[in-house]
Coordinates of N, CA and C in Angstrom, one line a residue:
M10 N 30.5 -15.0 14.8 CA 29.8 -16.1 15.5 C 29.1 -15.6 16.7
E11 N 29.8 -14.6 17.4 CA 29.2 -14.1 18.6 C 27.9 -13.4 18.3
M12 N 27.9 -12.6 17.3 CA 26.7 -11.8 16.9 C 25.5 -12.8 16.6
L13 N 25.8 -13.9 15.9 CA 24.9 -14.9 15.6 C 24.3 -15.6 16.8
A14 N 25.2 -15.8 17.8 CA 24.7 -16.4 19.1 C 23.8 -15.5 19.8
I15 N 24.0 -14.2 19.8 CA 23.1 -13.3 20.4 C 21.8 -13.3 19.6
Y16 N 21.8 -13.3 18.3 CA 20.6 -13.3 17.5 C 19.7 -14.5 17.9
F17 N 20.3 -15.7 18.0 CA 19.5 -16.9 18.3 C 19.1 -16.9 19.7
A18 N 19.8 -16.3 20.6 CA 19.4 -16.2 22.0 C 18.1 -15.4 22.1
I19 N 18.1 -14.3 21.3 CA 16.9 -13.5 21.3 C 15.7 -14.2 20.6
V20 N 16.0 -14.8 19.5 CA 14.9 -15.5 18.8 C 14.3 -16.6 19.7
D21 N 15.2 -17.4 20.4 CA 14.7 -18.5 21.2 C 13.9 -18.0 22.4
N22 N 14.1 -16.8 22.8 CA 13.4 -16.2 24.0 C 12.4 -15.1 23.7
L23 N 12.0 -15.0 22.5 CA 11.2 -13.9 22.1 C 9.9 -13.9 22.8
R24 N 9.2 -15.0 23.0 CA 8.0 -15.0 23.8 C 8.2 -14.5 25.2
A25 N 9.2 -15.0 25.8 CA 9.5 -14.5 27.2 C 9.7 -13.0 27.3
F26 N 10.4 -12.5 26.3 CA 10.7 -11.1 26.2 C 9.4 -10.3 26.1
K27 N 8.5 -10.8 25.3 CA 7.2 -10.1 25.1 C 6.4 -10.1 26.4
K28 N 6.5 -11.1 27.1 CA 5.8 -11.1 28.4 C 6.5 -10.2 29.4
L29 N 7.8 -10.1 29.4 CA 8.5 -9.2 30.3 C 8.2 -7.7 29.9
K30 N 7.8 -7.5 28.7 CA 7.6 -6.1 28.2 C 6.5 -5.5 29.1
R31 N 5.5 -6.3 29.5 CA 4.4 -5.8 30.3 C 4.9 -5.4 31.7
A32 N 5.9 -6.1 32.1 CA 6.5 -5.9 33.5 C 7.6 -4.9 33.5
R33 N 8.0 -4.4 32.3 CA 9.0 -3.4 32.2 C 10.4 -3.8 32.8
Q34 N 10.8 -5.0 32.4 CA 12.1 -5.5 32.9 C 13.2 -5.1 31.9
I35 N 14.4 -5.1 32.5 CA 15.6 -4.8 31.7 C 16.3 -6.1 31.3
I36 N 16.6 -6.2 30.1 CA 17.3 -7.4 29.6 C 18.7 -7.0 29.2
I37 N 19.7 -7.7 29.8 CA 21.1 -7.4 29.6 C 21.7 -8.4 28.7
V38 N 22.3 -8.0 27.6 CA 23.0 -8.9 26.7 C 24.4 -8.9 27.1
R39 N 25.0 -10.1 27.3 CA 26.4 -10.3 27.7 C 27.1 -11.1 26.7
S40 N 28.4 -10.7 26.5 CA 29.2 -11.5 25.6 C 30.6 -11.3 26.1
D41 N 31.4 -12.4 25.9 CA 32.8 -12.3 26.2 C 33.7 -11.7 25.1
S42 N 33.0 -11.3 24.0 CA 33.7 -10.7 22.9 C 33.6 -9.1 23.0
K43 N 34.7 -8.5 23.3 CA 34.6 -7.0 23.4 C 34.2 -6.4 22.1
S44 N 34.7 -6.9 20.9 CA 34.3 -6.3 19.7 C 32.8 -6.4 19.4
T45 N 32.2 -7.5 19.8 CA 30.8 -7.7 19.6 C 30.0 -6.7 20.4
I46 N 30.3 -6.5 21.6 CA 29.6 -5.5 22.5 C 29.8 -4.1 21.9
E47 N 31.0 -3.8 21.5 CA 31.3 -2.5 20.9 C 30.5 -2.2 19.6
Q48 N 30.3 -3.3 18.8 CA 29.5 -3.2 17.6 C 28.1 -3.0 17.9
L49 N 27.6 -3.7 18.9 CA 26.2 -3.5 19.3 C 25.9 -2.1 19.9
N50 N 26.9 -1.6 20.6 CA 26.8 -0.2 21.2 C 27.1 0.8 20.1
E51 N 27.4 0.4 18.9 CA 27.7 1.4 17.8 C 29.0 2.2 18.1
K52 N 29.9 1.6 18.9 CA 31.2 2.3 19.1 C 32.2 2.0 18.1
T53 N 32.1 0.8 17.4 CA 33.0 0.5 16.3 C 32.1 0.1 15.1
E54 N 32.7 0.2 14.0 CA 32.1 0.0 12.7 C 32.0 -1.5 12.4
I55 N 31.0 -2.0 11.8 CA 30.9 -3.4 11.4 C 31.3 -3.5 10.0
K56 N 32.4 -4.2 9.8 CA 33.1 -4.3 8.4 C 32.4 -5.2 7.5
Y57 N 31.8 -6.3 7.9 CA 31.3 -7.3 7.0 C 29.8 -7.3 6.9
N58 N 29.4 -7.5 5.6 CA 28.0 -7.3 5.3 C 27.1 -8.3 6.0
L59 N 27.6 -9.6 6.2 CA 26.8 -10.6 6.9 C 26.6 -10.2 8.4
I60 N 27.6 -9.7 9.0 CA 27.5 -9.3 10.4 C 26.6 -8.1 10.5
Q61 N 26.6 -7.2 9.6 CA 25.8 -6.1 9.5 C 24.3 -6.5 9.4
R62 N 24.0 -7.5 8.6 CA 22.7 -8.0 8.4 C 22.2 -8.6 9.7
I63 N 23.0 -9.4 10.4 CA 22.6 -10.0 11.7 C 22.3 -8.9 12.7
Y64 N 23.2 -7.9 12.8 CA 23.0 -6.7 13.7 C 21.7 -6.0 13.4
N65 N 21.4 -5.8 12.1 CA 20.1 -5.1 11.8 C 18.9 -6.0 12.2
S66 N 19.0 -7.3 12.0 CA 18.0 -8.2 12.5 C 17.7 -8.1 14.0
I67 N 18.8 -8.1 14.7 CA 18.7 -8.0 16.2 C 18.0 -6.7 16.6
K68 N 18.5 -5.6 16.0 CA 17.9 -4.3 16.3 C 16.4 -4.2 15.9
R69 N 16.0 -4.8 14.8 CA 14.7 -4.8 14.3 C 13.8 -5.7 15.3
M70 N 14.3 -6.8 15.7 CA 13.5 -7.6 16.7 C 13.3 -6.9 18.0
L71 N 14.3 -6.3 18.5 CA 14.2 -5.6 19.7 C 13.3 -4.3 19.6
D72 N 13.3 -3.7 18.4 CA 12.5 -2.5 18.2 C 11.0 -2.9 18.2
K73 N 10.7 -4.1 17.7 CA 9.3 -4.6 17.7 C 8.8 -4.8 19.1
I74 N 9.6 -5.2 20.0 CA 9.1 -5.5 21.3 C 9.4 -4.4 22.3
Y75 N 10.0 -3.3 21.9 CA 10.3 -2.1 22.7 C 10.9 -2.4 24.0
I76 N 12.0 -3.2 24.0 CA 12.6 -3.5 25.3 C 14.0 -3.0 25.6
Y77 N 14.5 -2.4 24.6 CA 15.9 -2.0 24.9 C 16.1 -0.5 24.8
D78 N 17.1 0.0 25.5 CA 17.5 1.4 25.4 C 18.9 1.3 24.7
S79 N 19.8 0.5 25.2 CA 21.1 0.3 24.6 C 21.6 -1.1 25.1
F80 N 22.6 -1.6 24.6 CA 23.2 -2.9 25.0 C 24.2 -2.7 26.1

């Protein structure tokens, strides 16, 4: 559920992120779930296919707007 919450937070703010791209701002993703952050940082493996698909969608969205280096 945490990964899905991050996905929807990015989707809801996509326009704002694209505007920030021009200003070269850093966007920090926060979560109170240690496992979610470790999965986003690729420190732990994602076991479930559904979570892997959500993770891939997050990476794909952020790749399109070129705003992240790591989480």
